[in-house]
XYZ file of C-alpha atoms in Angstrom:
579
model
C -18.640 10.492 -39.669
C -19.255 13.030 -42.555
C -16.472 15.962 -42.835
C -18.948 18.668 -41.125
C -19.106 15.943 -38.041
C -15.759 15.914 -37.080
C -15.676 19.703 -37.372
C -18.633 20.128 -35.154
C -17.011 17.676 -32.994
C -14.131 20.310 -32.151
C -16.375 23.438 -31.852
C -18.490 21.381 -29.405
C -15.804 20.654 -27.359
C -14.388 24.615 -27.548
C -18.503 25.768 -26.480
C -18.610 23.517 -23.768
C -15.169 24.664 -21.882
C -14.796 27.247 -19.375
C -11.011 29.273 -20.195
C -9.633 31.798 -17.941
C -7.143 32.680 -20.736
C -8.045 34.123 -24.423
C -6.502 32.279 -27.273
C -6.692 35.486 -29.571
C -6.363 34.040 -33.334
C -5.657 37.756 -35.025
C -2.045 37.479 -33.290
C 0.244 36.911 -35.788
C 2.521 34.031 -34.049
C 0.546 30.666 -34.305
C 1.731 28.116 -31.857
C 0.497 24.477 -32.077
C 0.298 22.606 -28.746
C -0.034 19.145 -28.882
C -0.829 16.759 -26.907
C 0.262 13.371 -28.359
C -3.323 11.304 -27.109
C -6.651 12.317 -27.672
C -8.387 14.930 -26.059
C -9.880 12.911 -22.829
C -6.348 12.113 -21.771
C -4.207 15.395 -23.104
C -6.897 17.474 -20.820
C -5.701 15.616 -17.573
C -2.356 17.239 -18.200
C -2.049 20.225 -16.056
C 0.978 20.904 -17.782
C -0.055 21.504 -21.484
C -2.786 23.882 -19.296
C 0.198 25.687 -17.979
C 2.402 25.985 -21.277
C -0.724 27.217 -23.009
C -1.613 30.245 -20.424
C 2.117 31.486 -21.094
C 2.179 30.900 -24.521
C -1.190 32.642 -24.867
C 0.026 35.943 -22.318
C 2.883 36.464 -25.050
C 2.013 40.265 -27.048
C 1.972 38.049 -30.153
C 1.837 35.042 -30.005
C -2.200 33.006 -30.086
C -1.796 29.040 -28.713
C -4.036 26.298 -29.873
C -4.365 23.069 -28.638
C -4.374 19.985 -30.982
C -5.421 16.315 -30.016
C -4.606 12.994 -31.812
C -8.416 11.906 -32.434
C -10.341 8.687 -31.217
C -9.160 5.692 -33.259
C -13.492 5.480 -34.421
C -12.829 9.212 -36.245
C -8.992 8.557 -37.593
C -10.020 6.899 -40.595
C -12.747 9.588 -41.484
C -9.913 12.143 -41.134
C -8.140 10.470 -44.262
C -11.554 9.011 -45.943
C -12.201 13.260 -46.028
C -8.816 14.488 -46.485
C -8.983 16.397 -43.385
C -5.624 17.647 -41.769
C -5.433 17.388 -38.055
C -7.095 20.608 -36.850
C -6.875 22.956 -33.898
C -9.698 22.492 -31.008
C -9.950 26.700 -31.048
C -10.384 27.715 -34.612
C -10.231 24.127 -36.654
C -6.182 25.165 -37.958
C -4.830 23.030 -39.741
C -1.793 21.683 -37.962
C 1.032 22.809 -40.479
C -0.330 26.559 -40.744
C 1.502 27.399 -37.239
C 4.652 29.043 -37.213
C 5.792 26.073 -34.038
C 4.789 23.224 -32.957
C 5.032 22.024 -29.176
C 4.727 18.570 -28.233
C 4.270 17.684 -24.382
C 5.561 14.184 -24.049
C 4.591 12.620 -20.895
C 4.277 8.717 -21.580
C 6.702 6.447 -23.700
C 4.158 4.917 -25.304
C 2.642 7.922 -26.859
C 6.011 7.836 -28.326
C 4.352 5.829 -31.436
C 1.311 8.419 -31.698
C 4.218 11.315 -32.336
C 4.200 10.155 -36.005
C 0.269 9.793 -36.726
C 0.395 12.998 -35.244
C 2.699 15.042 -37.356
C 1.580 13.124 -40.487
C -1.926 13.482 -40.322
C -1.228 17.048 -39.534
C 0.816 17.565 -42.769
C 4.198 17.860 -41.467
C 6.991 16.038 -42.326
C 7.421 13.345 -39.551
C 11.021 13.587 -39.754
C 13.297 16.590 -38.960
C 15.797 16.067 -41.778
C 13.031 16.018 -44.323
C 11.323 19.746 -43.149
C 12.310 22.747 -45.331
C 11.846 26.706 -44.406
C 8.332 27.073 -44.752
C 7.685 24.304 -41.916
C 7.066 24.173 -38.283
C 9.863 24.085 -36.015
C 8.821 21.568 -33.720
C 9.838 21.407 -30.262
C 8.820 19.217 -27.233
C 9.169 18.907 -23.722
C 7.892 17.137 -20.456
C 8.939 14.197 -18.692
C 10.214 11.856 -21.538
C 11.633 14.385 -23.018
C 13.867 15.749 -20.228
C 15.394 12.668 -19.033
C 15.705 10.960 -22.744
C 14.950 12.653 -25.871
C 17.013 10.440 -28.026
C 14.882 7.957 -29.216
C 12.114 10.464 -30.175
C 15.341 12.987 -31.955
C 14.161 12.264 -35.753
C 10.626 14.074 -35.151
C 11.484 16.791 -33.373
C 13.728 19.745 -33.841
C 14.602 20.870 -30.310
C 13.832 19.908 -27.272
C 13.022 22.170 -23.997
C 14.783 20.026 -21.063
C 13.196 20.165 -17.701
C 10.564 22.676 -16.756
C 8.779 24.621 -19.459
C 7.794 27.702 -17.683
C 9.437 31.153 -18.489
C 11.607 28.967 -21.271
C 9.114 28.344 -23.455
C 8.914 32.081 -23.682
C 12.343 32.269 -24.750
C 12.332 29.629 -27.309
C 9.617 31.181 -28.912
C 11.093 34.728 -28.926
C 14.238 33.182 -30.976
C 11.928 31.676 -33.042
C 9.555 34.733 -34.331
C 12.336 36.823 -34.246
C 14.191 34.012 -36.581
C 11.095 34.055 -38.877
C 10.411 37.914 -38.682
C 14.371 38.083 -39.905
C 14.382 35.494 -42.282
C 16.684 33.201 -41.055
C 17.468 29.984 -42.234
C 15.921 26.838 -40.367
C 19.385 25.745 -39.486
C 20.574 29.341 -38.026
C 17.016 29.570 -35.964
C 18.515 25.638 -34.652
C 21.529 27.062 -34.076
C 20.410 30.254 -32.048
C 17.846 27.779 -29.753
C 20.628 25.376 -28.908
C 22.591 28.255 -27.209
C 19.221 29.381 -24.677
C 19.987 27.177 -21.603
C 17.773 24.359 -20.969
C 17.314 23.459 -25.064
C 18.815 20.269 -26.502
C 18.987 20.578 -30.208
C 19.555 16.960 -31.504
C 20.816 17.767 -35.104
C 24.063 19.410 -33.563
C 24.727 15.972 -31.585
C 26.058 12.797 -33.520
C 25.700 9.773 -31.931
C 28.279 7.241 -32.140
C 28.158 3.476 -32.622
C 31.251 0.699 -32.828
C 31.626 -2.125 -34.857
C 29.353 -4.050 -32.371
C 26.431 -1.532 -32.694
C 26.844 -0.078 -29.314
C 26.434 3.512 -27.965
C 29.923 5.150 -27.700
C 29.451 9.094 -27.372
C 28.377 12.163 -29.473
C 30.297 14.087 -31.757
C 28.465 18.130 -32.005
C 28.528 18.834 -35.020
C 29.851 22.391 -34.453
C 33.302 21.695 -33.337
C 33.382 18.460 -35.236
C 35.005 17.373 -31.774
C 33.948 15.138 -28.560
C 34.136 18.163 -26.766
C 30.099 17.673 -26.507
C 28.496 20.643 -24.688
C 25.668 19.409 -21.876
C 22.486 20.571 -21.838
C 21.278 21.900 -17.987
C 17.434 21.620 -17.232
C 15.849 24.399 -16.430
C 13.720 24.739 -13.082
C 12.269 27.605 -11.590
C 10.770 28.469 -8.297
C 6.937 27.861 -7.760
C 6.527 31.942 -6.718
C 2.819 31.907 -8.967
C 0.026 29.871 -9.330
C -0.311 26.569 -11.211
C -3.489 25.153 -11.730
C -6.590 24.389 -14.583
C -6.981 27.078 -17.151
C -9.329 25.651 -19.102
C -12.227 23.946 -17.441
C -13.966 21.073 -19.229
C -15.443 17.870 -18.287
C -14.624 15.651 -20.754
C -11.552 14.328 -19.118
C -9.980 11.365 -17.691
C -10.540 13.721 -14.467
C -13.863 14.576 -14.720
C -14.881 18.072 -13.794
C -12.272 18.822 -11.540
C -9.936 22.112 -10.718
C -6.511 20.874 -10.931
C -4.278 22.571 -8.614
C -0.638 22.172 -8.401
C 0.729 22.014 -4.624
C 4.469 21.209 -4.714
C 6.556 20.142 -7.558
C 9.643 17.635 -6.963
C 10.124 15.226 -3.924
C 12.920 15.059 -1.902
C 12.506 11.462 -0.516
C 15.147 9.899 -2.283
C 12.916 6.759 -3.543
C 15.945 5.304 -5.832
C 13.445 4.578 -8.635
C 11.949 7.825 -9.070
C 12.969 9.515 -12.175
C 10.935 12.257 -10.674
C 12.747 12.463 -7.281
C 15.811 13.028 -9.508
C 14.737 15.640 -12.480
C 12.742 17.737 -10.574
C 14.747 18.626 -7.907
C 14.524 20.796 -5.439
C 11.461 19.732 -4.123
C 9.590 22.940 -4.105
C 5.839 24.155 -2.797
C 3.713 26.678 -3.164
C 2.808 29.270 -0.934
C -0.487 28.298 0.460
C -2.109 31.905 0.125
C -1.274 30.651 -3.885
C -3.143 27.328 -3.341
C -6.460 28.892 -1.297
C -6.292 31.914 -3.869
C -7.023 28.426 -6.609
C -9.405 26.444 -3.980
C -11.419 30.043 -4.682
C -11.428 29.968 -8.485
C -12.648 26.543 -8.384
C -15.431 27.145 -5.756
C -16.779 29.831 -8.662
C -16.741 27.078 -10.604
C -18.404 24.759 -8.237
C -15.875 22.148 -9.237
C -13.678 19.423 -7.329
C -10.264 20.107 -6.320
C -7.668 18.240 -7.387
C -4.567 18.480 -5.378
C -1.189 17.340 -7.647
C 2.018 17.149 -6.168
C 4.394 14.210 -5.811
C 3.480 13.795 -2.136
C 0.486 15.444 -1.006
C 0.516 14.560 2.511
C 4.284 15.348 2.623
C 2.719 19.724 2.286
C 3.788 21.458 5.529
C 0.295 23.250 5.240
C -1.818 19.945 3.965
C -4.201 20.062 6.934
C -4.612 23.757 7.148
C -5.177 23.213 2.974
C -7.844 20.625 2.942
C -9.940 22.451 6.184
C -9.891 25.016 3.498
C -11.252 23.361 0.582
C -14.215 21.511 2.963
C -14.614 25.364 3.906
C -15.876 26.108 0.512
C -18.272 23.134 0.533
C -16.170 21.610 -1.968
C -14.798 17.970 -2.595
C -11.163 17.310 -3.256
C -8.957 14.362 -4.332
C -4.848 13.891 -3.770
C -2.446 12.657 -6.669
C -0.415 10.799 -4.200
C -0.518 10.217 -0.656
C 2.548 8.699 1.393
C 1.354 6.568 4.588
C 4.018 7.632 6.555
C 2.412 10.995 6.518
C -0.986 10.638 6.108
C -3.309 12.546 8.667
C -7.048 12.399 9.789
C -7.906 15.680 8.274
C -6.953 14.709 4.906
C -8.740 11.135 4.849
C -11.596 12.504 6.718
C -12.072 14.972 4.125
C -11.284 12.227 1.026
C -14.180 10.652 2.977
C -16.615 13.766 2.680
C -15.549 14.204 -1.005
C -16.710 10.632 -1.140
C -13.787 8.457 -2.090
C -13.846 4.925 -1.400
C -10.287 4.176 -1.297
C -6.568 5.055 0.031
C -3.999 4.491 -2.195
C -0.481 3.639 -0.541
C 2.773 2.811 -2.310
C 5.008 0.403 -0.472
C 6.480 -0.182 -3.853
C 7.758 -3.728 -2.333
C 6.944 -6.557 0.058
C 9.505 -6.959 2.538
C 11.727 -4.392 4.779
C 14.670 -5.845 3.046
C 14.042 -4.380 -0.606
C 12.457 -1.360 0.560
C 16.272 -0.655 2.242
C 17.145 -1.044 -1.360
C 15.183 1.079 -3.253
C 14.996 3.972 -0.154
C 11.274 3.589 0.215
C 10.868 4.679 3.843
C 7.462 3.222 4.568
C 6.708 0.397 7.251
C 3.850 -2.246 7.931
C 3.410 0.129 10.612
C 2.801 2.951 8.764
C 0.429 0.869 6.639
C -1.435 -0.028 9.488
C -1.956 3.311 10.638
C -3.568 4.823 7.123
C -5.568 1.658 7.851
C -7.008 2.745 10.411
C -7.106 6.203 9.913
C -9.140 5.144 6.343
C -11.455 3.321 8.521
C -11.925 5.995 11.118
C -12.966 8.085 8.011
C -15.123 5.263 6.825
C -13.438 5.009 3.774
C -14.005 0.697 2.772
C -11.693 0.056 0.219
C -6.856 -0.037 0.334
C -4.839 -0.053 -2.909
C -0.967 -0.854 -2.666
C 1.358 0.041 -5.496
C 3.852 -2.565 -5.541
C 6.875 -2.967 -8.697
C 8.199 -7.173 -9.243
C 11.416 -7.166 -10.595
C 13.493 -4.674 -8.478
C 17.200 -4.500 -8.565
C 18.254 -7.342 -5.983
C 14.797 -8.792 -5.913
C 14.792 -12.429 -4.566
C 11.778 -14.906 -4.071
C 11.598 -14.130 -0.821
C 10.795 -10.945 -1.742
C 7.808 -12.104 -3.509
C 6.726 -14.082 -1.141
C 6.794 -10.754 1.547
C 4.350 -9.249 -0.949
C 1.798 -11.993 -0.571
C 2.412 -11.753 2.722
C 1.959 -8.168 2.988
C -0.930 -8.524 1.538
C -2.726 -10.668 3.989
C -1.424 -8.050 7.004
C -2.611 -5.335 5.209
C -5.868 -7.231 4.938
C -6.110 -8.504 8.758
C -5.192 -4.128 9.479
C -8.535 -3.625 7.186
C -10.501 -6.457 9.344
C -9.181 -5.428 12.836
C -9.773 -1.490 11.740
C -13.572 -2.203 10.749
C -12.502 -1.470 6.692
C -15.293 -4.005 5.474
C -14.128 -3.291 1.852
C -11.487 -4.496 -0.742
C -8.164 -4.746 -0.976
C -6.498 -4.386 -4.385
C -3.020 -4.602 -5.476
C -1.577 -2.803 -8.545
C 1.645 -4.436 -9.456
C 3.839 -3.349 -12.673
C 7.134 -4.482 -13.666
C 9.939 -2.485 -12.738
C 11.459 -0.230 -15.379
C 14.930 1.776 -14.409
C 14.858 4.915 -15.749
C 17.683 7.283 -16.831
C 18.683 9.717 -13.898
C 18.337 7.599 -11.335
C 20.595 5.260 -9.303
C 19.149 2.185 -11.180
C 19.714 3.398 -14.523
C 22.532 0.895 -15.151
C 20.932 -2.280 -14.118
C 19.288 -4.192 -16.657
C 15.253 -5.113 -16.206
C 14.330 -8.352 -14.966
C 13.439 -11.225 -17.586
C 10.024 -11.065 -18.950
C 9.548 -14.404 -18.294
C 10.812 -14.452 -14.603
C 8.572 -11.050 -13.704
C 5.477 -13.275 -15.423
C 6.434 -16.308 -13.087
C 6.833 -13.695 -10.088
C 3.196 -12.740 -10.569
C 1.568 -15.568 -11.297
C 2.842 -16.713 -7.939
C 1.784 -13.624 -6.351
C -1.601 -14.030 -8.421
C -2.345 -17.685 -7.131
C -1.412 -17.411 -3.404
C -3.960 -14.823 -2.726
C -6.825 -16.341 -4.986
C -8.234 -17.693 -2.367
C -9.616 -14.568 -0.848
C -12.100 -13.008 -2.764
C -11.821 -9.276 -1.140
C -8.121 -9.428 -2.286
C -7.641 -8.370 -6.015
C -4.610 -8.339 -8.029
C -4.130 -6.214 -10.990
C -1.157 -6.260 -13.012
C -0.005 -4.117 -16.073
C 0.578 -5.723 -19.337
C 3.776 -7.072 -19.204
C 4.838 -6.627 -22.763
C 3.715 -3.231 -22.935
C 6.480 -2.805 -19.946
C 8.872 -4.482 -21.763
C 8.594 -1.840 -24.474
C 8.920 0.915 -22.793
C 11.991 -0.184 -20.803
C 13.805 -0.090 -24.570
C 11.741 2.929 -25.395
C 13.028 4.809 -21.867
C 16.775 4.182 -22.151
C 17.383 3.567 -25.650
C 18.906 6.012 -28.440
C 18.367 7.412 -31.739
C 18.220 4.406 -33.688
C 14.622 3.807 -31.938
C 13.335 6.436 -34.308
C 13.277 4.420 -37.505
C 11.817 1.598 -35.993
C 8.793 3.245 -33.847
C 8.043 5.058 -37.866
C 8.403 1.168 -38.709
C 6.335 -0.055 -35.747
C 3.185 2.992 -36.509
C 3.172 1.789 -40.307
C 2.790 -1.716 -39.629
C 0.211 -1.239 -37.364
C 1.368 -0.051 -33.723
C 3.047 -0.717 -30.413
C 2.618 -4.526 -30.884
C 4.716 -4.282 -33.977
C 7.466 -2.717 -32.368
C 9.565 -6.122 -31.698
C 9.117 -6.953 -35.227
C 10.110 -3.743 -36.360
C 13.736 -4.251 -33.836
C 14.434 -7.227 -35.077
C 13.722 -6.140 -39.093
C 16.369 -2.736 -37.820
C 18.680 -5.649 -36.308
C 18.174 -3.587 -32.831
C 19.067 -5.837 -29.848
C 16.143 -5.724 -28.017
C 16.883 -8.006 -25.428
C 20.267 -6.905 -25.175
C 18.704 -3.577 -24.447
C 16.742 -5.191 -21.626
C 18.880 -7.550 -19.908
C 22.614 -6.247 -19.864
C 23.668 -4.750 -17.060
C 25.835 -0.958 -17.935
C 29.044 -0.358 -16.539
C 28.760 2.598 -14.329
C 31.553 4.453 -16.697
C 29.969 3.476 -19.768
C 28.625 6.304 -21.863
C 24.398 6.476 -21.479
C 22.458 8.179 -24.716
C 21.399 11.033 -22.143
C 24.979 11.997 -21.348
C 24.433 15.464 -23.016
C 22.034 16.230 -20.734
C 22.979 17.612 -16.991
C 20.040 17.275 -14.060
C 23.031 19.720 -12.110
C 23.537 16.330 -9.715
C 27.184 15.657 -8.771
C 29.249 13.726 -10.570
C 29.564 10.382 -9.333
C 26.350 11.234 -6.916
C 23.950 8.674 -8.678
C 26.689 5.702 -8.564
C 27.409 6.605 -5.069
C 23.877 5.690 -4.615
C 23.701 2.954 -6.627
C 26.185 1.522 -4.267
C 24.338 2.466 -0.811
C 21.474 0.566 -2.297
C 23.798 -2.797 -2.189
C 24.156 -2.095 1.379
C 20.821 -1.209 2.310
C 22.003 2.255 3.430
C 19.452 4.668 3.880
C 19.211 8.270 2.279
C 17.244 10.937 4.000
C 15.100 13.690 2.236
C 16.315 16.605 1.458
C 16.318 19.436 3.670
C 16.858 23.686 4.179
C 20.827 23.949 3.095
C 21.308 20.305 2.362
C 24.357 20.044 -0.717
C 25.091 16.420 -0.571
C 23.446 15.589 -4.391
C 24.720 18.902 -6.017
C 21.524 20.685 -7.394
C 21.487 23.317 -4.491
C 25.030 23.744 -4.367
C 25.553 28.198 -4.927
């Protein structure tokens, strides 16, 4: 590609979107958001969308989005000397006053770097001076653990953006109006709630390389101050601002129904950060089913649990109303209804997607996943009421307590799901998605160490061969070494950031192990050891507002199988709503 390719490249994409916000580029404040995958994929994300309406609503401040390209155009960008440039007005990267990074997956962890670099500024914090970007992320990965990403960026906003990012930025232009020094702008940010700035917390290490504490810099004393996520009530809309179909998506209206989930599902990471589980009015929701009927566009309903909406019905009758097709983020089969698979069915999707997580009664006990066979057998059958063909099953191998049994109960699950599908009159396929099982910080499992590699390979190759034998059965399973790398990528700490710079230099993700073991970071012993549940965790300094001793208390009902019901009006019991 010549130079004035990739440039009409980005102006293409601008002329064929449809914005219901103005990204004004006279206003003096220039705010990078980035997205750290290319455009097809950081378009999906409803929240960049969100972050960049705000952003853009600010008196001064003009917000431009910035995509890591295709791997086909990355080597034109250096064969040209071309910075990475803004999808709005082709800015180069390091001309905005901040960068913000929304950091959804661990493995775009390693395109962070390529990022920053090709965009001409510095990778690492320590190595910015004044006239740089402050650089600040947020999202998922970076509200339950920003440590092993803490060399790239300056601060971090923990838990949800909205309203915050406001506040971080009004520190920031009034630092850089004022003149401050970098470090007193850090300083000033790490006293707004809700903002972790990792150069004020040292991490500590003992003689045998393991994680011991933080020292803040400050005080020079343990005395470490926590962080608290910030959360806010869903009292306005949340949807697509800027309409395009070049997405993972395709052309479809995103529109944000509820936010949290208050099942308890002792895997979640979710379930746990994003509490309270929170909806939105549905006069907000039909108010977005109309902006997207202007648009003539499919409705996409997000939410951690669609079905679990008070209002779902009432919702989707709505949407078929407008003559319009919809689709659901996540459905839960225990609460499933005809109206909402009859109208999947109109909007012409061929399958229901359930998440039993595991095979047998036993382990779902264990990990608080309230669904049955007989709830299965019911979005059967509603499915083939609908006359929709085709059942997926999420299921996870390699779940705290797991036994072969357990594995067995999936194949077996399998084959009742499929005799539902026969008896039912579903004449399609049944496919099973099965990843490994990663704990993740913030949740009851975050102590317990991830299954072998090589055991959770055996486990599926069993799984894989005892259903071979019926072709409408399909198993698909995620790359197991990509799992493995993202389990040290989700709990580790700051050491990680040397060696994913390592890992990107040599070549990628698949160089990460080498990279470890050239930093002399335990990789396995990352994986496989098991935590105390008093030992200090590299996310200590941050506080989801959950009671202390609230996640261990559930760690130990899982041993027993006890069950945990979801949340509800005035419950207390895990903290967050307490005052």
């Amino acid at each position: 590609m010549t130079r004035n390719d990739i440039l009409n490249g980005l102006q293409s994409l601008r002329a064929k979107e449809v914005s219901r916000i103005e990204s004004n580029p006279h206003k003096p404040f220039k705010v990078g958001l980035v997205y750290p995958n290319t455009y097809f994929v950081g378009m999906s994300n409803l929240g960049l969308q969100i972050i960049y309406e705000e952003v853009n609503q600010r008196e001064s401040s003009c917000g431009e989005r910035y995509f890591l390209p295709p791997n086909s155009e990355l080597r034109d960008y250096e064969k040209h000397r071309l910075p990475l440039m803004s999808v709005e007005t082709q800015r180069p990267l390091n001309e905005c006053d901040v960068i913000g990074i929304d950091i959804t997956f661990e493995m775009d962890y390693f395109n962070i770097p390529v990022l920053l670099k090709l965009g001409r500024v510095p990778v690492k914090r320590i190595h910015r001076i004044e006239r740089d970007p402050i650089v600040i992320a947020g999202g998922p990965c970076a509200t339950f653990n920003p440590e092993p990403i803490s060399d790239f960026i300056d601060a971090f906003i923990i838990g949800e953006g909205e309203e915050l990012v406001s506040r971080v930025l009004d520190v920031i232009e009034q630092g850089r109006n004022e003149q401050w020094l970098r470090s007193d702008i850090l300083i000033a940010l790490s006293k707004v709630g809700g903002v972790y700035v990792p150069a004020l917390y040292e991490p500590q290490f003992d003689e045998a390389g393991q994680f011991v504490g933080y020292t803040f810099s400050e005080t020079q004393a343990n005395d470490v101050p926590k962080v608290t996520r910030h959360w806010k009530s869903l009292d306005t809309v949340g949807e697509t601002v800027i309409v395009t179909d070049f997405t993972e998506f395709g052309a479809m209206y995103i529109v944000e129904v509820a936010r949290g989930c208050g099942r308890h599902c002792r895997f979640c990471m979710a379930g746990y950060c994003y509490r309270t589980p929170r909806v939105r009015r549905l006069d907000l929701l039909k108010e977005g089913v109309d902006r997207a009927a202007a648009l003539n566009k499919k409705v996409g309903l997000m939410g951690a649990a669609i079905s679990d909406y008070p209002d779902i019905d009432e919702l989707v009758t709505y949407i078929r109303s407008k003559g319009l097709r919809y689709s659901c983020a996540s459905l839960r089969a225990d609460s499933l209804t005809q109206a909402v698979v009859d109208g999947l069915a109109a909007s012409g999707q061929q399958t229901i997607t359930i998440a039993p997580e595991a095979g047998s009664d036993r382990l779902r006990r264990v990990i608080n996943k309230g669904i049955s066979n007989e709830d299965m057998a019911k979005a059967v059958k509603l499915a083939a009421k609908a006359g929709i063909p085709h059942i997926r099953l999420y299921i996870m191998v390699g779940l705290p307590t797991e036994t072969d049994e357990d594995i067995l109960s999936i194949v077996s699950m399998a084959e009742d799901v499929y005799s539902y599908m026969q008896e039912a009159g579903c004449k399609g396929r049944l496919t099973l998605s099965i990843n490994p099982f990663i704990p993740k910080p913030f949740t009851p499992f975050q102590w317990m160490p991830m299954a072998h590699q090589k055991e959770v390979t055996k486990k599926l190759n069993t799984i894989k061969k005892a259903l071979s034998k019926n072709r409408r059965i399909e198993v698909l399973v995620e790359s197991p070494k990509e799992a493995y790398i993202q389990g040290v990528l989700a709990r580790g700490d700051r050491r990680l950031g040397d060696i994913i710079l390592a890992a990107v230099e040599a070549g990628g993700p698949k160089q990460f192990k080498r990279a470890c073991s050239e930093f002399h970071y335990d990789m396995e012993g990352a994986l496989y050891t098991e935590r105390g549940l008093e030992d200090p965790l590299p996310w200590d300094m941050l506080d989801m507002q959950l009671a202390d001793g609230y996640l261990a208390a559930e760690w130990r009902r899982s041993l027993t199988e006890v069950y945990t019901a979801p949340c509800q009006v005035g419950c207390k019991r895990c903290g967050v709503c307490v005052g």
